[in-house]
Tab-separated table of C-alpha atoms in Angstrom:
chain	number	residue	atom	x	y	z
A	1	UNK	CA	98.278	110.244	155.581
A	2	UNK	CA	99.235	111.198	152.239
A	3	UNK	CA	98.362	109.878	149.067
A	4	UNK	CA	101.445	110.052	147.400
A	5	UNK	CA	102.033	106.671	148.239
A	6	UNK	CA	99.216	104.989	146.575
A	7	UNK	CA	100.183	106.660	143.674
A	8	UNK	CA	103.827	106.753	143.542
A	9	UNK	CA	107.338	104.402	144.995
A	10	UNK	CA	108.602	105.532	148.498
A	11	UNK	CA	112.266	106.924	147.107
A	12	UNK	CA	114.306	104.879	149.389
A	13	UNK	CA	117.330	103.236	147.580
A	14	UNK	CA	119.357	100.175	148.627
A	15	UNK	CA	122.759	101.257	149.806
A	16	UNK	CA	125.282	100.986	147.190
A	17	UNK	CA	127.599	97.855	148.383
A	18	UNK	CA	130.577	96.322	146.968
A	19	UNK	CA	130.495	93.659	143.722
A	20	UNK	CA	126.829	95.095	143.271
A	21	UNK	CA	126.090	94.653	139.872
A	22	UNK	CA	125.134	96.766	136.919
A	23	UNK	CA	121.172	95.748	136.635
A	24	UNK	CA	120.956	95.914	140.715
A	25	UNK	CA	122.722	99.182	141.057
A	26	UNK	CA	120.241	101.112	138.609
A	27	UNK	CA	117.430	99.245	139.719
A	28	UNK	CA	117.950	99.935	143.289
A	29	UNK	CA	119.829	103.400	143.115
A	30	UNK	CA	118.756	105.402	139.666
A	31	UNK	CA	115.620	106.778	141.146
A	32	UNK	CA	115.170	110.323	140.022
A	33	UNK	CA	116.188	112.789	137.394
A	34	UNK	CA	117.879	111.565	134.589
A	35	UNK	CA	119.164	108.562	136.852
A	36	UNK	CA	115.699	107.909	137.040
A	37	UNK	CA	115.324	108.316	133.385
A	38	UNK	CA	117.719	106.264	132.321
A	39	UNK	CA	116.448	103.169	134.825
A	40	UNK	CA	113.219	103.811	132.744
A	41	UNK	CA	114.993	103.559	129.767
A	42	UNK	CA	116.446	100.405	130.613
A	43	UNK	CA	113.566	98.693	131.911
A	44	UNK	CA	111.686	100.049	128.599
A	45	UNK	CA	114.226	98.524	125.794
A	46	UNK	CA	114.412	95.097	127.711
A	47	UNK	CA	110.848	94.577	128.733
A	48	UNK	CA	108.522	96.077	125.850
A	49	UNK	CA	110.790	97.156	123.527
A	50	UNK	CA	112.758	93.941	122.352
A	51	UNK	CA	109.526	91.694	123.886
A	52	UNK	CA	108.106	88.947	121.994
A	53	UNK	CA	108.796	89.773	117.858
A	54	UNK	CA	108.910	93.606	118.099
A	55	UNK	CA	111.070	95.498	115.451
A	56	UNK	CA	114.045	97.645	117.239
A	57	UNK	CA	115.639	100.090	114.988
A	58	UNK	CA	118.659	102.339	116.476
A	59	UNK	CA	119.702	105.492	115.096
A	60	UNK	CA	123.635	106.788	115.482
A	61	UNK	CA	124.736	110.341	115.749
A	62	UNK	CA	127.716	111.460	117.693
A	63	UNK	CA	131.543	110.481	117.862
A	64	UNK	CA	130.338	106.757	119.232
A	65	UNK	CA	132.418	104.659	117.208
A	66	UNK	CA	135.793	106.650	117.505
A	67	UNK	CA	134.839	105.869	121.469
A	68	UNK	CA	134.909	101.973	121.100
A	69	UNK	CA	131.271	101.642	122.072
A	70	UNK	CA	130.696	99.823	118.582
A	71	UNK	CA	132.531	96.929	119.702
A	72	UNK	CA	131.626	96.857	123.129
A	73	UNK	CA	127.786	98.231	123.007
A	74	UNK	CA	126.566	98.427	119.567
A	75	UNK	CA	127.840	94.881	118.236
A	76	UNK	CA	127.068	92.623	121.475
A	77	UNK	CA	123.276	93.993	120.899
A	78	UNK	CA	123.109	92.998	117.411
A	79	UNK	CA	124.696	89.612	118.257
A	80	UNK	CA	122.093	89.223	120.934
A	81	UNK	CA	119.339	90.295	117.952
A	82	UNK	CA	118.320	92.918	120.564
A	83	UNK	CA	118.843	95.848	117.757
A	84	UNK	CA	117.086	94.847	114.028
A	85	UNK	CA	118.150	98.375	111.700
A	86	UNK	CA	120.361	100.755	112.106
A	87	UNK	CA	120.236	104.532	110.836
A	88	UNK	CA	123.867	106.307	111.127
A	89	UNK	CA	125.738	109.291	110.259
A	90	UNK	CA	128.463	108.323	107.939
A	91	UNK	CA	131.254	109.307	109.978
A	92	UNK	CA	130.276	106.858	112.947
A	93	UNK	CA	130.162	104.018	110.144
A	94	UNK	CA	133.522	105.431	108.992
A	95	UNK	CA	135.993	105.484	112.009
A	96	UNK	CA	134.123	102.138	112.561
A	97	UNK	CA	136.204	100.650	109.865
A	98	UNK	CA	139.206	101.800	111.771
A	99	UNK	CA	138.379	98.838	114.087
A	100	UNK	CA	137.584	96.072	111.679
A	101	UNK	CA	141.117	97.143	109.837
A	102	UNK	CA	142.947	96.735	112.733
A	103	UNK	CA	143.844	100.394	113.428
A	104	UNK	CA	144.813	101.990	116.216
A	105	UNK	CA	143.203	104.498	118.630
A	106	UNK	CA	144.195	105.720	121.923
A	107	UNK	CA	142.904	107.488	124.877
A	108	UNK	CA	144.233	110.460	124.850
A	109	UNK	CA	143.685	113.986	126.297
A	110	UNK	CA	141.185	117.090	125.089
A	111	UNK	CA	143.536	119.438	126.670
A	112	UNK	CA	146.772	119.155	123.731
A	113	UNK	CA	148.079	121.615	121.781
A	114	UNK	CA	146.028	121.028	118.294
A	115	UNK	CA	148.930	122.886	116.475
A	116	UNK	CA	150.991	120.759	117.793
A	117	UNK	CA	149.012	117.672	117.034
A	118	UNK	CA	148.924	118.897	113.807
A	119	UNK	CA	152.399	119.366	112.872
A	120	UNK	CA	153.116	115.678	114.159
A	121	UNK	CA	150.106	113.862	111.806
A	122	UNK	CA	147.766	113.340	115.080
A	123	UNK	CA	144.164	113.684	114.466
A	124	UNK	CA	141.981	114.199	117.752
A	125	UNK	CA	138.391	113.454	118.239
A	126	UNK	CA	137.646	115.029	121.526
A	127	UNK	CA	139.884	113.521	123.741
A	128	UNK	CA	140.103	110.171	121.160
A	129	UNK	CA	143.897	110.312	119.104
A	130	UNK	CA	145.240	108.297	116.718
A	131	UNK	CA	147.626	108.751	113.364
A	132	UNK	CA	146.625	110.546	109.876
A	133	UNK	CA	147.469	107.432	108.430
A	134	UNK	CA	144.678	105.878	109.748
A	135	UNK	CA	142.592	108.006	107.631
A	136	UNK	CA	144.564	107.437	104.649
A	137	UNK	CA	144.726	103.569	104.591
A	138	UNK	CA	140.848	103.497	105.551
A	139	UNK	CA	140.496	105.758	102.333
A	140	UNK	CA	142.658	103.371	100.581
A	141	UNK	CA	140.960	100.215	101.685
A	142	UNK	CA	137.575	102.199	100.983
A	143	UNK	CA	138.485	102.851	97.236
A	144	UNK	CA	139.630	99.950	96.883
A	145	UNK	CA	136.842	97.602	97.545
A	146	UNK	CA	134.497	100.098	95.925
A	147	UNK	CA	136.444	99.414	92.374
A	148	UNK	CA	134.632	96.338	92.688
A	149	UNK	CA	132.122	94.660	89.919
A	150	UNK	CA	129.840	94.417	92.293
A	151	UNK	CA	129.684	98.310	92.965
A	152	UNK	CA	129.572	99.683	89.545
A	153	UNK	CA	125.241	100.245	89.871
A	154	UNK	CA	123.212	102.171	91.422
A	155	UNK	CA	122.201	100.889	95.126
A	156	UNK	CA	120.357	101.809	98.773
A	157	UNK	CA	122.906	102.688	101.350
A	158	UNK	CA	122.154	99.617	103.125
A	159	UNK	CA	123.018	96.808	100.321
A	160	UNK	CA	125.869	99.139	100.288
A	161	UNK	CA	126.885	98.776	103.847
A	162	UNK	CA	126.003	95.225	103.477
A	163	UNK	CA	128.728	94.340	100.541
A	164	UNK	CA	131.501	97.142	102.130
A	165	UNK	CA	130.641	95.239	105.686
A	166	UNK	CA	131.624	91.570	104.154
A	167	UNK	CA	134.851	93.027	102.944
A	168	UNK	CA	135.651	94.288	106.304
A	169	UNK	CA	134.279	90.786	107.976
A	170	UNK	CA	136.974	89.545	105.466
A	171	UNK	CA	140.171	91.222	107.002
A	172	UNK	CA	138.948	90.498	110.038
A	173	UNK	CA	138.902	86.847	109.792
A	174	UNK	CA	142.317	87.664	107.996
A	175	UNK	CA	143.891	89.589	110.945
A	176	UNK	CA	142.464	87.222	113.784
A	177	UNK	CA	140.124	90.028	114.737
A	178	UNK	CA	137.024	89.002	116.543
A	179	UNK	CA	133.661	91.060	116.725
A	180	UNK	CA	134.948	94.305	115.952
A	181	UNK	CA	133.150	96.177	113.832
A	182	UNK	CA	129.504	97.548	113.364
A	183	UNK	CA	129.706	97.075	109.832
A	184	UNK	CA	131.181	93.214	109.628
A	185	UNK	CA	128.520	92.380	112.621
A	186	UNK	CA	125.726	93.584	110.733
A	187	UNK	CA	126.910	92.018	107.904
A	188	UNK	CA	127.065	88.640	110.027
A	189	UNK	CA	123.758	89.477	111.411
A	190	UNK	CA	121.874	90.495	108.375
A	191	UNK	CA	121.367	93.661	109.858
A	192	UNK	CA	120.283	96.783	107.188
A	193	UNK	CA	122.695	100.067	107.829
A	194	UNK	CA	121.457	102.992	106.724
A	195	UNK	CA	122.763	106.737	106.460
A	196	UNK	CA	120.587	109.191	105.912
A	197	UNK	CA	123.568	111.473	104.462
A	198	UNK	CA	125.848	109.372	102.402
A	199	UNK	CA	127.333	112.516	101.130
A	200	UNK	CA	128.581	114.074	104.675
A	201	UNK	CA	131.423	111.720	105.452
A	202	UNK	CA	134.607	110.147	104.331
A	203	UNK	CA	133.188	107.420	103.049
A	204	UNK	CA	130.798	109.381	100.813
A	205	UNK	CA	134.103	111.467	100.159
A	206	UNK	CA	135.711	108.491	98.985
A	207	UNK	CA	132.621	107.540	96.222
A	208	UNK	CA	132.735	110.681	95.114
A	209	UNK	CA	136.277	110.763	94.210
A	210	UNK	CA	136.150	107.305	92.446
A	211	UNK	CA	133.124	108.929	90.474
A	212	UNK	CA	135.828	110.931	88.975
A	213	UNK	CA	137.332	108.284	87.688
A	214	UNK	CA	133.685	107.021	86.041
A	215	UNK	CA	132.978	104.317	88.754
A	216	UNK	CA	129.327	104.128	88.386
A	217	UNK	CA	128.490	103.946	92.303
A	218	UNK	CA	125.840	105.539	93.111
A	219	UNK	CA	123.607	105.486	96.431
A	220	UNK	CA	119.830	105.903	95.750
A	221	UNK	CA	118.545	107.921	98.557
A	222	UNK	CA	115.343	107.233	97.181
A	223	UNK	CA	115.146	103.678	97.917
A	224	UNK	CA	116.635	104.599	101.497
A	225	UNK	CA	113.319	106.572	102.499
A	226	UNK	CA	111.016	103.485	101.027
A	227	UNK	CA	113.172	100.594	102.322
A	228	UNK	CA	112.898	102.077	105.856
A	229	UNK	CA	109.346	102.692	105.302
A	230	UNK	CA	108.826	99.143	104.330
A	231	UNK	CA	111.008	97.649	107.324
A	232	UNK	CA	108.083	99.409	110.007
A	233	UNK	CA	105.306	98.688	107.830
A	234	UNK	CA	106.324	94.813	107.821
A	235	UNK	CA	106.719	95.237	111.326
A	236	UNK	CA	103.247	96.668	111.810
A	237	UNK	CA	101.000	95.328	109.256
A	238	UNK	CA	102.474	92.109	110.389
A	239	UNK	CA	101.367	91.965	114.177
A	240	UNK	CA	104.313	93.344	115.673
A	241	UNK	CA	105.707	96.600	117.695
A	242	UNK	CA	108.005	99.075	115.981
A	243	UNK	CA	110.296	100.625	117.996
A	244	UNK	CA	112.763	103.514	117.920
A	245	UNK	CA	116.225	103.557	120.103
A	246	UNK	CA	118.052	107.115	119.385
A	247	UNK	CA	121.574	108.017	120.527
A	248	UNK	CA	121.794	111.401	120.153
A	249	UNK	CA	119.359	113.182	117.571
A	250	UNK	CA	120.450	114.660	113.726
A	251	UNK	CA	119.632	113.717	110.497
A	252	UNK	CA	119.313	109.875	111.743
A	253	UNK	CA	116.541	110.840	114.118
A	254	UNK	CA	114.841	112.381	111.612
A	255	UNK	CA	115.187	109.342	108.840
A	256	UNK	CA	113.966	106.821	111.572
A	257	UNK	CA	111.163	109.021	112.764
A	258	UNK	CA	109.950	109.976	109.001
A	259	UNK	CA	108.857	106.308	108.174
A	260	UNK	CA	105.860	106.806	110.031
A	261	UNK	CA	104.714	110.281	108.043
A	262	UNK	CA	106.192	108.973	104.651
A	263	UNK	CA	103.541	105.515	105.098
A	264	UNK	CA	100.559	107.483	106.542
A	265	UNK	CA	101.043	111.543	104.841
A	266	UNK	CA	102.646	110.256	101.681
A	267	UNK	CA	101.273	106.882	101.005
A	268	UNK	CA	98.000	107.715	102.666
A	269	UNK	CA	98.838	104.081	104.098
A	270	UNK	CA	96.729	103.833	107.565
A	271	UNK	CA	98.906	103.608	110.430
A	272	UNK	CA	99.326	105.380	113.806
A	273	UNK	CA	103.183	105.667	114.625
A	274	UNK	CA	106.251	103.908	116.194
A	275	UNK	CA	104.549	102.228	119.741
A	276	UNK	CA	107.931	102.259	121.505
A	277	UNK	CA	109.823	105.767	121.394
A	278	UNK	CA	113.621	105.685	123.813
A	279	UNK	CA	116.060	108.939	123.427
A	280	UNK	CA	119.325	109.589	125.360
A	281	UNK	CA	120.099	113.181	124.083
A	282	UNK	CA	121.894	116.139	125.526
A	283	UNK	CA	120.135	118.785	123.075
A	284	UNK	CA	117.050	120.871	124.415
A	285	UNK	CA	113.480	120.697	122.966
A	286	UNK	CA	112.819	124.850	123.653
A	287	UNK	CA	115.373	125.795	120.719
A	288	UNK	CA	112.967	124.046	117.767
A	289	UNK	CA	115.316	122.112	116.683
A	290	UNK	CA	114.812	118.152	115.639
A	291	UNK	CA	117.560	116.509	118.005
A	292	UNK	CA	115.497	117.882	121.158
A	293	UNK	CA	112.061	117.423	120.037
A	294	UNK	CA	110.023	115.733	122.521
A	295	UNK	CA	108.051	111.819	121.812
A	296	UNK	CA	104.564	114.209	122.240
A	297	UNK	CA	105.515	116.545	119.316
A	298	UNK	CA	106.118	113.874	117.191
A	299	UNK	CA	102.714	112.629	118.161
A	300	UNK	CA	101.708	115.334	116.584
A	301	UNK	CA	103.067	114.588	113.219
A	302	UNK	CA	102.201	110.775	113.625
A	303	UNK	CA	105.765	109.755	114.245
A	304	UNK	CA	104.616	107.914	117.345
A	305	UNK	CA	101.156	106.214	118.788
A	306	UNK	CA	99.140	108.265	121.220
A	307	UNK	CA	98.222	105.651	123.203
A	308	UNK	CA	101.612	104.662	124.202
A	309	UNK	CA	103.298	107.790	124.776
A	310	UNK	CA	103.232	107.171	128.652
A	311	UNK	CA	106.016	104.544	127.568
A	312	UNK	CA	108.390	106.909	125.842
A	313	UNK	CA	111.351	108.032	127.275
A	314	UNK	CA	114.083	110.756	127.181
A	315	UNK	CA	116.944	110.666	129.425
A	316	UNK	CA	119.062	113.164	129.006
A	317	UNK	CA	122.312	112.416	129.092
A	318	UNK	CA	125.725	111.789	126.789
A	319	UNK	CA	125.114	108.894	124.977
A	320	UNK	CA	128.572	107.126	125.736
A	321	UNK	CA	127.181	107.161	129.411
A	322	UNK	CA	124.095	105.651	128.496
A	323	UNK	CA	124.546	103.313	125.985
A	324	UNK	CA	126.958	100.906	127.887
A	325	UNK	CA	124.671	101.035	130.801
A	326	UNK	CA	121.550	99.990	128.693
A	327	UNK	CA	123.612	97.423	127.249
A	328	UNK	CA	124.671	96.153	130.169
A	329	UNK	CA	121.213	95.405	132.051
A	330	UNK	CA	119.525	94.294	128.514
A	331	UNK	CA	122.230	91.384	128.166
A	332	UNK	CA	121.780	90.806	132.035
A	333	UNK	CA	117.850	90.749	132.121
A	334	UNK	CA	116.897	89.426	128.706
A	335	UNK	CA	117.563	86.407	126.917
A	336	UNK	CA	119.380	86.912	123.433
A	337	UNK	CA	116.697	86.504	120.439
A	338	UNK	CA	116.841	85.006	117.456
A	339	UNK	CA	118.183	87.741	114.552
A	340	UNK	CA	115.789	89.130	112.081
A	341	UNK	CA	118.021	88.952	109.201
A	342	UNK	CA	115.951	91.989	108.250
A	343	UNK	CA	118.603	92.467	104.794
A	344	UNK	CA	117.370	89.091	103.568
A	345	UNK	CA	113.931	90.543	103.502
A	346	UNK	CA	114.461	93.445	102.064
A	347	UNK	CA	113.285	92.930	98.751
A	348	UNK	CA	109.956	91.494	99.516
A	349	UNK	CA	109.330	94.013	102.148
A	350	UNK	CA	110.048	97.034	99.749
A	351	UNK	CA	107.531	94.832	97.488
A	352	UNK	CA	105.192	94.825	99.993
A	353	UNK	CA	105.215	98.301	100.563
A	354	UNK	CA	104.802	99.274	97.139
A	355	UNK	CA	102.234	96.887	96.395
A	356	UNK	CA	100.213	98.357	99.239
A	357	UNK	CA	101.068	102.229	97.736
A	358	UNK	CA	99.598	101.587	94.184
A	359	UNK	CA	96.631	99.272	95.542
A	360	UNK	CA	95.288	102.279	98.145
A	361	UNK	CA	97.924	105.431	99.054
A	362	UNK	CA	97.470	106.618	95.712
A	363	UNK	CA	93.942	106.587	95.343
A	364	UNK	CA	93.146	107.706	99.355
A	365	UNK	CA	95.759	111.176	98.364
A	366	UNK	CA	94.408	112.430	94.825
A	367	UNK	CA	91.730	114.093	96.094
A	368	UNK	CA	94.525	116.084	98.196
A	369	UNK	CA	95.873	118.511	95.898
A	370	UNK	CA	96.856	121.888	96.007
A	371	UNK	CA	95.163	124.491	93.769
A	372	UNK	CA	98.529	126.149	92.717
A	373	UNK	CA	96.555	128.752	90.520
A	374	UNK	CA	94.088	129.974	93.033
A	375	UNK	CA	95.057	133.426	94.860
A	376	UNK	CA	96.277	132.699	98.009
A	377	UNK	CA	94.545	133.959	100.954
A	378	UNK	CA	95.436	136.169	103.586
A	379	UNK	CA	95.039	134.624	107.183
A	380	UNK	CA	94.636	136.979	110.155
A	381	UNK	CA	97.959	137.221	110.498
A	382	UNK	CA	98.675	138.350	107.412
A	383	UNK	CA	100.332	135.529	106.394
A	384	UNK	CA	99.294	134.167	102.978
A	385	UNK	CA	97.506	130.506	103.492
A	386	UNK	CA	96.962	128.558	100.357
A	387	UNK	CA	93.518	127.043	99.519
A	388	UNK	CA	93.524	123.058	99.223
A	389	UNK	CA	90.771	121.213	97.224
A	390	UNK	CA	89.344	118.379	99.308
């Protein structure tokens, strides 16, 4: 007899039948390839990732938003405290407005005539459609609130999602809207929103204009790359798991991942990585780039812990396929939690963190510094390989 099967499952799925629901039908059908992958997904982010007090933090890339899944995936997990930070391109955070505003988008087609579309003031996202108006009011309603007091400093990109994301909770309540928005949940939720570009979007486009007129917003990227920092050290110093959800890779990816190297290369702040590491991507690791990089190469740079790599998971596959299905079997399996309000802490945290810095990072990296007078020397390769002082 074999020993397959004291090692692995028999692969013998349930037949599919009718009113089977969403949990039993990946359970009992998604057994190999990226079906496979993504039932390990979902059994990862409800059992260990969002177990007992551990820190989930989601990154956003993609047209999501323009899709609807921040109403019906994004915000239902936040409500359920199931996602604690968020890192987002600017766009996604952006044609979320649309739906706290009360705008219109439709379901439309990829296959029209963009010339056409054009010529008649229809903007298409794939095969999302909806009016150039849209953009222009959400530029108007951006400016506006931006004019703001309350603006006119110098701020992290999540206190300013935080005070553009109670304006937006306010025209909700005003248009009888209900749980709409990314922005007005998180705001709700105490959720911190992030973008690790606040230049590349229509948002950013919008600040920039208004700097022209001398409003004095401006978004400290700086305090972005701490503040994140100090969200997973909290989580770790403090007893707890830190764990990464990515839709999609980018720039996001990247800012969520770089916590770990920015506390352990930069601080010199002991630490071993994220312990929970779930992708749903459709880019390949073979072409170098960040989006497809596999959990083991970012063991390699400390992003994640060794020791649990055999938990992290890639499933490869479009996000707006993924997502609702993950949400789906985490509100079906898991009992909400209780929301971290992780904004209300973000001032002590950052404290924290740079209490910890000045105490011991600084002194464990001085002895690490790079002799920027010495001839550099030539490797085998011939490649020149600069001499460091330890």
């Amino acid at each position: 007899m074999s020993s397959l099967n004291k090692k692995f499952p028999r692969l013998l799925p349930e037949p599919i039948r009718q009113g089977m629901k969403v949990a039993d039908l990946i359970d009992t059908t998604f057994k190999a390839y990226n079906g496979g992958r993504l039932a390990e997904a979902c059994r990862l982010f409800t059992g260990k990732m969002i177990a007992g007090n551990g820190v989930v933090g989601m990154s956003l890339t993609g047209a999501l938003t323009p899709a609807g899944l921040g109403r019906s995936a994004i915000v239902p997990l936040l409500k359920a405290g199931f996602v604690d930070w968020i890192i987002s391109t600017g766009a996604n955070l952006y044609h979320d407005l649309h739906y706290g505003l009360g705008m219109h988008l439709y379901a439309g087609s990829p296959f029209l005539n963009d010339v056409d579309l054009r010529r008649d003031g229809i903007i298409r996202i794939y095969d999302v459609l909806f009016d150039y108006d849209v953009l222009l009011d959400t530029d108007a309603f951006v400016r506006q609130v931006i004019q703001g007091a309350e603006f006119q400093r110098t701020m992290g990109s999540d206190e300013f999602h935080w005070l553009l994301g109670k304006y937006v909770a306010a025209r909700e309540r005003k248009l009888g809207l209900k749980e709409t928005s990314v922005l007005s949940a998180a705001y709700r939720y105490g959720v911190p929103v992030f973008t690790s570009s606040p230049g590349d979007s229509s948002i950013g486009m919008n600040v920039a204009a208004m700097a022209l007129r001398d409003s004095k917003l401006l978004i400290d990227v700086n305090r972005d790359v701490n503040q994140t920092a100090a969200i997973v050290y909290a989580a770790k110093s403090g007893g707890a798991t830190s764990s990464v959800f990515i839709l999609g890779g980018g720039s996001p990816k990247n800012f969520m991942l770089q916590t770990e190297p920015q506390i352990q290369e930069v601080m010199g702040i002991e630490e071993r990585g994220h312990d929970y590491f779930l992708q749903c991507t459709d880019a390949r690791p073979d072409t170098g780039g960040l989006s497809g990089a596999t959990p083991g190469e970012a063991v390699s740079w400390g992003k994640i812990d060794p020791e649990n790599l055999p938990d992290c998971v890639v499933c490869y596959a479009d996000s707006t396929i993924t997502l609702p299905l993950i949400t789906a079997y985490a509100l079906s399996k898991a009992a909400p939690r209780k929301c971290k309000r992780l904004y209300d802490r973000r001032d002590a945290q950052y404290a924290a963190l740079r209490e910890q810095y000045l105490k011991h990072g600084q002194v464990a990296k001085i002895e690490h510094r790079t002799d920027l007078d010495k001839k550099p020397k030539r490797g085998r390769s011939g490649r020149s390989v600069t001499g460091t002082k330890r």
